[in-house]
Amino acid sequence: MQKGNIGVTTENIFPVIKKFLYSDHEIFLREMVSNAVDATQKLKTLAAQGEYKQELGDLTVRVNLDTDKGTITISDHGIGMTEEEIDKYINQIAFSGVTDFLEKYKDNANNIIGHFGLGFYSSFMVAKKVEIITKSWKEGSKAVKWSCDGSPAYEIDDAERADHGSDIILYVDDDCKEFLDKFKLEGLLNKYCKFMAVPVAFGKKTEWKDGKQVDTDEDNIINSVEPLWTKTPSTLKDEDYKSFYRTLYPMSDEPLFWIHLNVDYPFNLTGILYFPKIKNNIELQKNKIQLYCNQVFVTDQVEGIVPEFLTLLHGVIDSPDIPLNVSRSYLQSDREVKKISTYITKKVADRLKAIFGENRKEYEEKWDDLKLFINYGILSEDGFYDRAKEFALFKDTEGKYFTFDEYKTLIEANQKDKDDQLVYLYATDKEEQYSYIKGAQDKGYSVLLLDGQLDVPTIQTLEQKFEKSRFTRVDSDIIDRLIVKSDAPKNNLSEDQSDNLSAVFRTQLPKIEHTEFMVQVDALGAEARPVVITQNEYMRRMKEMSRFQPGMSFYGQMPDSFNLVLNSDHPLVKKVLDESSAATEEALKPIVAELKGQEARLAAIRAQQDKKKYDELTQEDKDQKAEAEKAVQEQKDKKQAVIAEYAKGNSVVHQLIDLALLQNGMLKGEALDAFLKRSVDLIK
């Protein structure tokens, strides 16, 4: 028997491994099984080169669980090790600067296992004792047993083993008993070893017999040794790709498209990326790409390898060239990673362009699901727009699809304003904004339907890319001001008439939480609607974008601001003006006279004080001005109270306001009930 200490200068190496890698401790199983697979692959290579001349036989790697003994055993029929090789690969931990090991890695413990070469020592994250029973493939080799109880001390002794290969026996520690659960272990094998290149068996398959599940003689092979991405694309059919997708994501809808990656220069990369159907929340759909290294699962946190917008894709990437640290869970940013990211972006863009060119009809049918990826790319990836503009589409409210250039050609003759800006009109909901869409179409305008999750943020970018162009929602203004062709017609009402008419409607507007209304009077023509509600394009867009960009949360906290536009040309509005003027004239006469007097006084005070610098104003000056302002406001309040008292009983005013609110989905609850009753009364 040989005894000794593992080649480190500290007694604390195993507690450090356990402590610092605890958050990732389940990877021990991946490391153990992948080591067994590596040993088996090496034997196959020796056989192919003629050095190993015997029959290879059954090369299955087996994982066995013994809950009574509290052990997990990983067995292979690979190359095995001699006593000298155990000393070299297990006892002598090979890394530079052994003496400062703890100091060097205590703050960056994710690098620990990688410096042990084979990752073998990850076993001590879960095991209080580890045994290796191994026999080399070399002729005349004897079986040896190595054991270690979690301290640097180890023992090597003779052992019995019929064939070459290794058994790694882990005596699971008390604080890691969850790994002795069969279902937990099988889940980890499925996660990490599902596509390893050598068959991996975990117990036996079971069948239902005599009212219970019993083991059969057939191995329970948990992996596919030739996953789809390792095969030549020309040999595969659509159903192969769909079937593989169902294997990866059993509960998902069928994918839209897929891209088979296969490159060997300037780096090695294979894989299959799928475009899934994304129904709502983007964040829930991320991190569905699985990263493998030579068919060994590494991580599904692929930021840095896959561009941000393509983290929405599902699928598999496999590359031995991606630089990984020890736990194979954290990617290091370097030039090679950047090259891979650039390649994937180009490959995805090329594929989409090809699909669009080969079968535009099918592409258009899938556009509503696909556009989220395109928009995300335009928003998040520099330079992606230049690729995407060839296959990105607009859809109008009639359901027709256009490339960016096609749509520009369609609208440039009719949708330029007086400043020669091309105006792209859009709606976000065909039903809610129907009357606004109809109004625009009646003017001969085309309206886009931008109802996707990222459509509105994307138009902000498109406005920067398109020359002399802007996007405007159809309900952001009255129809004649959406695309201003010439100066607007003048309102024929006097200032007093406009003020009084505004007050009639403003005083009757409902109080809606987090909502403000401004009232304005415009001459829109006798055929236009009497009252229209609009919302400023800029403010609404900023509020919508604040949902995606935390730095813009200020806009999200602001109240919704709407304009109630009164059409002074409409007969109903004229009637309201005439009737309100007649009904309030006598009551308003003394108030208006007093108001004009007070306004004249305030104007004189302001003119006099404007000649002085602010620090030259006396307290008496300030008090005089404040008193005049207060007197003016008191008369305005009296005037508004008179108008409000009249307007309160005018059913036409309330009906017109409610119709405008109803058109915008803002009439609810008690107000809606009152509107319905009033409507019936008006019909009688």
XYZ file of C-alpha atoms in Angstrom, residues 13-596:
584
model
C -8.115 22.684 -0.327
C -11.266 20.551 -0.124
C -13.243 22.847 2.172
C -12.410 25.661 -0.235
C -13.688 23.644 -3.199
C -16.889 22.887 -1.347
C -17.466 26.379 -0.057
C -16.697 28.406 -3.142
C -18.288 26.111 -5.682
C -21.317 25.235 -3.604
C -23.697 27.322 -5.742
C -22.705 25.229 -8.745
C -22.143 21.928 -6.984
C -24.385 19.864 -9.247
C -21.775 20.079 -12.019
C -19.796 17.316 -10.264
C -21.916 14.791 -12.152
C -21.194 16.386 -15.508
C -17.465 16.416 -14.766
C -17.427 12.792 -13.648
C -19.449 11.491 -16.601
C -17.608 13.630 -19.170
C -14.287 12.311 -17.818
C -15.607 8.776 -18.307
C -16.726 9.652 -21.833
C -13.305 11.199 -22.567
C -11.553 8.032 -21.394
C -13.825 5.953 -23.618
C -13.276 8.221 -26.614
C -9.517 7.934 -26.133
C -9.776 4.150 -26.286
C -11.765 4.388 -29.538
C -9.044 6.641 -30.939
C -6.321 4.138 -29.960
C -8.316 1.369 -31.640
C -8.739 3.442 -34.810
C -4.955 4.042 -34.890
C -4.257 0.316 -34.448
C -2.621 0.633 -31.025
C -5.463 -1.112 -29.215
C -5.989 -4.371 -31.050
C -8.735 -6.099 -29.057
C -12.500 -5.907 -29.489
C -13.891 -2.675 -28.081
C -16.957 -4.423 -26.681
C -19.601 -2.549 -24.686
C -18.376 1.012 -24.145
C -21.440 2.249 -22.256
C -20.689 4.595 -19.357
C -22.816 3.549 -16.387
C -24.031 5.634 -13.479
C -25.231 3.557 -10.537
C -26.956 4.742 -7.386
C -26.826 2.778 -4.134
C -29.030 4.540 -1.610
C -28.250 2.013 1.149
C -24.514 2.663 0.955
C -25.008 6.322 0.041
C -22.846 6.050 -3.061
C -22.897 7.159 -6.672
C -20.637 5.145 -8.984
C -19.566 6.206 -12.467
C -18.089 3.296 -14.442
C -16.455 3.225 -17.867
C -14.580 0.809 -20.113
C -12.129 3.404 -21.318
C -8.345 3.594 -21.196
C -8.093 3.388 -17.408
C -4.973 4.413 -15.469
C -1.795 2.825 -14.178
C -0.495 3.610 -10.707
C 1.981 6.035 -12.281
C -0.795 7.789 -14.162
C -2.870 8.132 -10.990
C 0.128 9.756 -9.382
C 0.533 12.089 -12.350
C -3.091 13.018 -13.029
C -4.705 12.724 -9.612
C -2.051 13.226 -6.961
C 0.037 15.909 -8.603
C -2.386 18.774 -9.141
C -0.810 20.556 -12.072
C -0.943 24.304 -12.036
C 1.622 27.065 -11.712
C 2.210 28.746 -8.384
C 1.012 25.887 -6.160
C 2.071 27.638 -2.989
C -0.180 30.649 -3.513
C -3.161 28.565 -4.625
C -5.619 29.680 -1.961
C -4.595 33.308 -2.091
C -4.847 33.349 -5.868
C -8.275 31.773 -6.164
C -10.126 32.633 -2.974
C -11.922 35.583 -4.643
C -12.360 33.910 -8.010
C -13.114 30.369 -7.047
C -14.886 29.645 -10.315
C -11.423 29.041 -11.725
C -10.515 26.286 -9.283
C -11.581 23.094 -10.968
C -10.126 23.984 -14.346
C -6.684 24.032 -12.809
C -7.057 20.411 -11.779
C -7.001 19.465 -15.433
C -9.660 16.767 -15.513
C -12.230 18.347 -13.238
C -11.997 15.255 -11.087
C -11.842 17.157 -7.831
C -15.317 18.598 -8.309
C -16.408 15.248 -6.820
C -15.405 16.562 -3.397
C -18.132 19.183 -3.584
C -20.613 16.425 -2.718
C -18.531 13.506 -1.448
C -16.903 12.937 1.933
C -14.836 10.128 0.419
C -13.916 9.213 -3.166
C -12.514 5.917 -4.452
C -11.091 5.133 -7.877
C -10.765 1.508 -8.968
C -8.976 1.530 -12.309
C -7.096 -0.709 -14.719
C -5.108 0.551 -17.692
C -5.666 -0.691 -21.257
C -1.928 -1.325 -21.513
C -0.896 -4.960 -21.587
C 0.165 -6.392 -18.258
C -1.446 -3.603 -16.238
C -2.765 -4.329 -12.772
C -5.862 -2.857 -11.222
C -5.275 -0.271 -8.496
C -7.481 1.464 -5.973
C -7.055 5.095 -4.949
C -8.999 6.583 -2.060
C -9.175 9.939 -0.358
C -11.423 11.091 2.501
C -11.487 14.775 1.631
C -8.128 15.683 3.134
C -4.871 15.899 1.180
C -4.000 12.386 2.439
C -4.619 9.533 0.004
C -4.025 5.782 -0.209
C -3.211 3.568 -3.205
C -3.636 -0.189 -2.974
C -3.959 -3.224 -5.233
C -7.460 -3.998 -6.479
C -9.480 -6.466 -8.517
C -10.969 -5.441 -11.887
C -11.548 -7.753 -14.846
C -11.436 -5.204 -17.647
C -9.707 -1.931 -18.399
C -11.521 1.249 -17.404
C -12.408 3.039 -14.178
C -15.025 3.073 -11.437
C -15.325 6.345 -9.557
C -17.209 5.770 -6.295
C -18.517 8.847 -4.483
C -19.560 8.477 -0.858
C -22.074 11.296 -0.689
C -21.675 13.691 2.234
C -24.479 14.250 4.740
C -25.201 17.792 3.523
C -25.645 16.615 -0.080
C -28.100 13.756 0.401
C -30.426 15.212 -2.269
C -28.086 13.674 -4.853
C -29.048 10.224 -3.621
C -32.543 10.788 -4.970
C -33.044 8.767 -8.176
C -35.196 11.393 -9.862
C -32.816 14.221 -8.942
C -29.880 12.286 -10.365
C -31.749 11.345 -13.535
C -32.751 14.984 -14.000
C -29.108 16.097 -13.794
C -28.025 13.411 -16.244
C -30.711 14.576 -18.650
C -29.582 18.155 -18.208
C -25.839 17.712 -18.563
C -25.279 14.441 -20.408
C -28.233 14.194 -22.793
C -26.055 14.435 -25.920
C -22.688 13.017 -24.861
C -20.893 11.063 -27.562
C -20.815 7.720 -25.731
C -23.918 5.887 -24.426
C -24.607 6.757 -20.780
C -26.813 4.358 -18.817
C -28.560 5.097 -15.554
C -30.011 1.875 -14.185
C -32.498 -0.180 -16.186
C -35.636 0.699 -18.068
C -38.798 -0.136 -16.185
C -42.148 -1.572 -17.193
C -45.539 -1.897 -15.518
C -45.997 -5.437 -14.252
C -48.256 -6.948 -11.599
C -49.483 -3.535 -10.513
C -46.080 -1.902 -10.128
C -43.045 -0.597 -12.033
C -40.284 -3.209 -12.263
C -36.812 -3.144 -13.812
C -36.234 -4.834 -17.170
C -32.937 -6.166 -18.531
C -32.610 -3.205 -20.920
C -30.225 -0.375 -20.046
C -31.835 3.007 -19.439
C -29.755 5.038 -21.915
C -30.292 8.707 -21.140
C -28.476 10.262 -24.103
C -28.496 10.501 -27.884
C -24.931 9.856 -29.055
C -25.538 11.457 -32.453
C -27.586 14.591 -31.813
C -29.085 16.348 -34.803
C -26.579 19.208 -34.914
C -23.695 16.787 -35.544
C -25.319 15.508 -38.730
C -24.975 16.915 -42.250
C -27.858 19.341 -42.995
C -28.408 17.903 -46.483
C -29.298 14.528 -44.939
C -32.031 15.956 -42.720
C -35.703 16.660 -43.384
C -38.025 19.270 -41.867
C -39.596 16.645 -39.628
C -36.158 15.776 -38.205
C -35.701 19.375 -37.078
C -39.230 19.570 -35.673
C -38.802 16.295 -33.823
C -35.519 17.467 -32.301
C -37.215 20.699 -31.210
C -39.897 18.661 -29.432
C -37.116 16.733 -27.679
C -35.553 19.965 -26.424
C -38.814 21.763 -25.589
C -41.598 19.196 -25.153
C -44.369 21.684 -24.273
C -43.644 24.317 -26.939
C -45.481 25.226 -30.132
C -43.917 24.267 -33.436
C -41.038 26.627 -34.343
C -41.295 29.180 -37.154
C -37.907 28.557 -38.786
C -34.551 27.057 -37.911
C -30.940 27.627 -38.855
C -28.349 24.834 -38.930
C -24.923 26.200 -38.017
C -21.901 24.321 -39.318
C -18.528 26.035 -39.541
C -14.950 24.859 -39.046
C -13.021 28.049 -39.852
C -11.911 30.394 -38.327
C -13.421 28.517 -35.365
C -15.371 25.316 -34.780
C -19.077 25.781 -34.295
C -22.110 23.598 -34.875
C -25.665 23.922 -33.707
C -29.300 24.475 -34.575
C -31.137 27.681 -33.700
C -34.924 27.837 -33.800
C -37.242 30.845 -34.076
C -39.985 30.054 -31.537
C -43.456 31.537 -31.382
C -43.342 34.183 -28.675
C -46.756 35.138 -27.362
C -46.034 37.826 -24.775
C -43.305 38.395 -22.227
C -39.863 38.641 -23.828
C -37.928 37.983 -20.614
C -39.668 34.644 -20.057
C -38.446 33.509 -23.454
C -34.747 34.199 -22.932
C -32.009 31.715 -22.008
C -33.484 28.856 -24.008
C -30.299 28.299 -26.027
C -28.220 25.458 -24.635
C -24.444 25.736 -24.951
C -22.428 22.535 -25.343
C -18.732 21.816 -25.537
C -18.138 18.629 -27.506
C -21.691 17.466 -26.697
C -21.282 18.176 -22.973
C -23.846 20.658 -21.624
C -22.235 23.832 -20.300
C -24.888 26.486 -19.678
C -28.010 28.167 -20.946
C -26.652 31.609 -20.018
C -25.337 32.472 -23.464
C -24.910 36.245 -23.237
C -21.660 37.217 -24.915
C -21.708 34.340 -27.378
C -25.133 35.020 -28.846
C -26.075 38.654 -29.558
C -28.638 40.053 -27.130
C -31.560 39.984 -29.555
C -30.864 36.365 -30.520
C -31.107 35.199 -26.906
C -34.810 34.974 -27.781
C -33.999 32.049 -30.063
C -34.149 28.465 -28.850
C -31.800 25.636 -29.704
C -28.259 24.384 -29.303
C -24.742 25.703 -29.933
C -21.733 23.406 -29.643
C -18.173 24.666 -29.867
C -14.881 23.439 -28.413
C -13.393 26.863 -29.193
C -15.530 28.911 -26.830
C -13.222 29.821 -23.928
C -14.748 28.530 -20.712
C -13.566 28.640 -17.166
C -13.466 25.737 -14.807
C -17.065 25.250 -13.974
C -17.851 25.691 -17.657
C -20.616 28.067 -16.624
C -19.093 31.489 -17.127
C -17.906 32.730 -20.464
C -14.841 34.886 -20.851
C -15.136 37.727 -23.330
C -12.393 37.704 -25.905
C -11.900 38.053 -29.643
C -12.970 34.508 -30.451
C -16.298 34.980 -28.688
C -16.843 38.224 -30.589
C -16.144 36.436 -33.879
C -18.688 33.760 -33.017
C -21.289 36.376 -32.097
C -20.726 38.210 -35.373
C -20.906 34.975 -37.335
C -24.200 33.938 -35.737
C -25.730 37.359 -36.470
C -24.653 37.144 -40.107
C -25.853 33.554 -40.429
C -29.283 34.408 -38.997
C -29.616 37.451 -41.276
C -28.566 35.439 -44.342
C -31.045 32.702 -43.508
C -33.946 35.137 -43.062
C -33.074 36.876 -46.308
C -33.005 33.509 -48.097
C -36.360 32.418 -46.656
C -37.895 35.747 -47.663
C -36.529 35.393 -51.173
C -37.488 31.739 -51.600
C -41.035 31.851 -50.275
C -42.284 35.342 -49.538
C -45.868 34.173 -48.980
C -44.865 31.781 -46.187
C -42.565 34.436 -44.719
C -45.408 36.963 -44.644
C -47.691 34.447 -42.941
C -45.135 34.092 -40.133
C -44.191 37.765 -39.963
C -46.362 38.631 -36.953
C -44.449 36.043 -34.896
C -41.113 36.770 -36.500
C -41.056 40.565 -36.261
C -40.277 40.557 -32.538
C -36.809 39.161 -33.308
C -36.232 41.651 -36.110
C -37.357 44.611 -34.025
C -35.270 43.492 -31.063
C -32.250 43.228 -33.365
C -32.800 46.693 -34.826
C -33.112 48.122 -31.306
C -30.234 46.315 -29.618
C -27.606 45.402 -32.194
C -25.523 48.030 -33.979
C -25.514 47.410 -37.681
C -28.331 44.855 -37.713
C -30.690 47.338 -39.373
C -28.467 47.391 -42.468
C -29.001 43.646 -42.870
C -32.620 43.561 -41.718
C -33.932 46.293 -44.030
C -33.896 43.767 -46.885
C -36.296 41.353 -45.178
C -38.064 43.457 -42.518
C -41.706 44.147 -43.363
C -44.484 46.622 -42.670
C -48.070 45.386 -42.461
C -50.911 47.802 -43.160
C -54.391 47.745 -41.632
C -55.645 45.892 -44.730
C -53.287 42.981 -43.990
C -50.918 43.680 -46.891
C -47.145 43.389 -46.444
C -44.414 45.657 -47.790
C -40.659 45.962 -47.537
C -39.462 49.339 -46.288
C -38.652 50.468 -49.823
C -41.959 49.195 -51.235
C -43.954 51.083 -48.638
C -42.033 54.287 -49.161
C -42.825 54.082 -52.886
C -46.507 53.513 -52.054
C -46.986 56.581 -49.843
C -44.472 59.181 -50.993
C -46.822 60.777 -53.544
C -49.666 61.417 -51.086
C -48.247 61.467 -47.552
C -45.749 64.309 -47.575
C -46.502 67.369 -45.490
C -45.890 70.996 -46.458
C -42.306 70.704 -45.162
C -41.652 67.761 -47.530
C -41.531 65.252 -44.646
C -42.868 61.780 -45.410
C -45.465 60.857 -42.788
C -45.973 57.192 -41.870
C -49.408 56.891 -40.256
C -49.938 53.950 -37.940
C -52.464 52.371 -35.601
C -51.824 49.993 -32.714
C -55.320 48.490 -32.510
C -57.590 48.089 -35.535
C -60.793 47.910 -33.515
C -60.170 50.622 -30.908
C -58.800 53.099 -33.459
C -61.196 52.136 -36.259
C -62.783 55.565 -36.766
C -59.382 57.278 -36.885
C -58.126 54.696 -39.393
C -61.273 55.169 -41.475
C -60.823 58.938 -41.423
C -57.258 58.605 -42.700
C -58.255 56.128 -45.405
C -61.053 58.448 -46.534
C -58.342 61.039 -47.176
C -56.535 58.485 -49.359
C -53.868 57.712 -46.768
C -52.387 54.290 -45.978
C -52.208 53.260 -42.312
C -49.709 50.768 -40.868
C -50.685 48.323 -38.131
C -47.985 48.377 -35.449
C -49.453 46.129 -32.774
C -46.338 44.177 -31.761
C -44.542 44.259 -28.448
C -41.591 46.275 -29.758
C -43.176 48.036 -32.745
C -43.481 51.466 -31.131
C -39.928 51.563 -29.676
C -38.636 50.436 -33.093
C -40.173 53.365 -34.997
C -38.003 55.667 -32.912
C -34.981 54.000 -34.539
C -36.561 53.916 -37.997
C -37.135 57.689 -37.855
C -33.378 58.063 -37.466
C -32.694 55.687 -40.370
C -35.331 56.948 -42.822
C -34.590 60.235 -44.547
C -36.983 63.144 -43.802
C -39.626 60.881 -42.305
C -41.713 60.631 -39.157
C -44.256 58.229 -37.704
C -47.576 59.508 -36.359
C -50.385 57.515 -34.789
C -53.746 58.152 -36.426
C -55.366 59.328 -33.194
C -52.586 61.733 -32.235
C -54.323 64.705 -33.885
C -57.298 65.658 -36.019
C -57.072 64.239 -39.514
C -56.137 67.514 -41.226
C -53.218 68.019 -38.868
C -51.801 64.493 -39.163
C -50.268 65.458 -42.494
C -50.377 69.247 -42.750
C -50.521 70.151 -46.420
C -51.122 73.890 -45.929
C -51.826 76.395 -43.177
C -54.917 75.472 -41.173
C -58.158 77.429 -41.733
C -58.778 80.134 -39.159
C -61.352 79.739 -36.440
C -64.092 82.347 -37.035
C -65.041 82.611 -33.363
C -63.961 85.528 -31.234
C -61.620 84.944 -28.337
C -64.489 85.278 -25.839
C -66.646 82.829 -27.796
C -63.811 80.274 -27.945
C -63.137 80.686 -24.209
C -66.799 80.287 -23.294
C -67.285 77.271 -25.575
C -64.171 75.625 -24.122
C -65.448 76.265 -20.591
C -68.846 74.675 -21.380
C -67.126 71.384 -22.243
C -64.135 71.588 -19.906
C -66.300 71.999 -16.804
C -68.246 68.824 -17.666
C -65.323 66.541 -18.371
C -65.191 63.567 -15.973
C -62.458 63.136 -13.392
C -60.388 60.149 -14.570
C -57.496 58.986 -12.401
C -54.035 59.831 -13.753
C -55.599 61.605 -16.759
C -55.650 65.251 -17.856
C -57.681 66.945 -20.597
C -56.945 70.091 -22.569
C -59.786 71.662 -24.586
C -59.188 73.461 -27.872
C -61.481 74.914 -30.549
C -60.736 74.417 -34.259
C -62.553 74.887 -37.553
C -62.610 71.349 -38.954
C -65.409 71.644 -41.493
C -69.133 70.961 -41.144
C -68.748 67.295 -42.206
C -66.099 66.443 -39.613
C -66.997 65.086 -36.176
C -68.229 67.613 -33.583
C -65.816 66.457 -30.846
C -62.579 64.460 -31.183
C -60.146 63.264 -28.531
C -56.465 63.122 -29.547
C -53.237 62.369 -27.704
C -49.904 63.980 -28.446
C -47.633 61.569 -30.376
C -44.426 62.496 -28.559
C -45.764 62.192 -25.014
C -47.594 58.944 -25.636
C -44.541 57.426 -27.317
C -42.297 58.457 -24.429
C -44.706 56.868 -21.951
C -44.834 53.645 -23.972
C -41.047 53.507 -24.282
C -40.675 54.071 -20.533
C -41.957 50.513 -20.078
C -38.857 49.188 -21.873
C -36.224 51.725 -20.802
C -35.824 52.215 -17.031
C -34.053 55.553 -17.539
C -37.275 56.976 -18.965
C -39.443 56.066 -15.966
C -40.108 59.787 -15.427
C -42.442 59.749 -18.440
C -44.242 56.675 -17.152
C -45.150 58.503 -13.937
C -46.684 61.475 -15.742
C -50.497 61.558 -16.185
C -51.974 60.705 -19.573
C -52.692 63.971 -21.376
C -55.459 64.215 -23.995
C -56.833 66.999 -26.187
C -60.595 67.418 -26.536
C -60.946 69.172 -29.903
C -64.238 71.038 -30.518
C -65.201 71.507 -34.160
C -66.581 75.070 -34.353
C -67.944 74.357 -37.863
C -70.226 71.507 -36.753
C -73.937 72.391 -36.370
C -74.195 70.716 -32.935
C -71.234 72.650 -31.548
C -72.621 75.893 -33.031
C -75.946 75.112 -31.359
C -74.263 74.570 -28.000
C -72.398 77.875 -28.391
C -75.534 79.822 -29.337
C -77.650 78.325 -26.570
C -75.022 78.715 -23.892
C -74.333 82.326 -24.909
C -78.038 83.171 -24.747
C -78.582 81.377 -21.453
C -75.593 82.923 -19.631
C -75.391 86.366 -21.252
C -77.193 88.305 -18.498
C -75.434 86.538 -15.651
C -72.027 87.007 -17.267
C -72.358 90.709 -18.177
C -71.319 92.170 -14.790
C -68.699 89.469 -14.302
C -67.148 90.046 -17.747
C -67.162 93.816 -17.205
C -65.433 93.422 -13.835
C -63.004 90.881 -15.307
C -61.976 93.224 -18.112
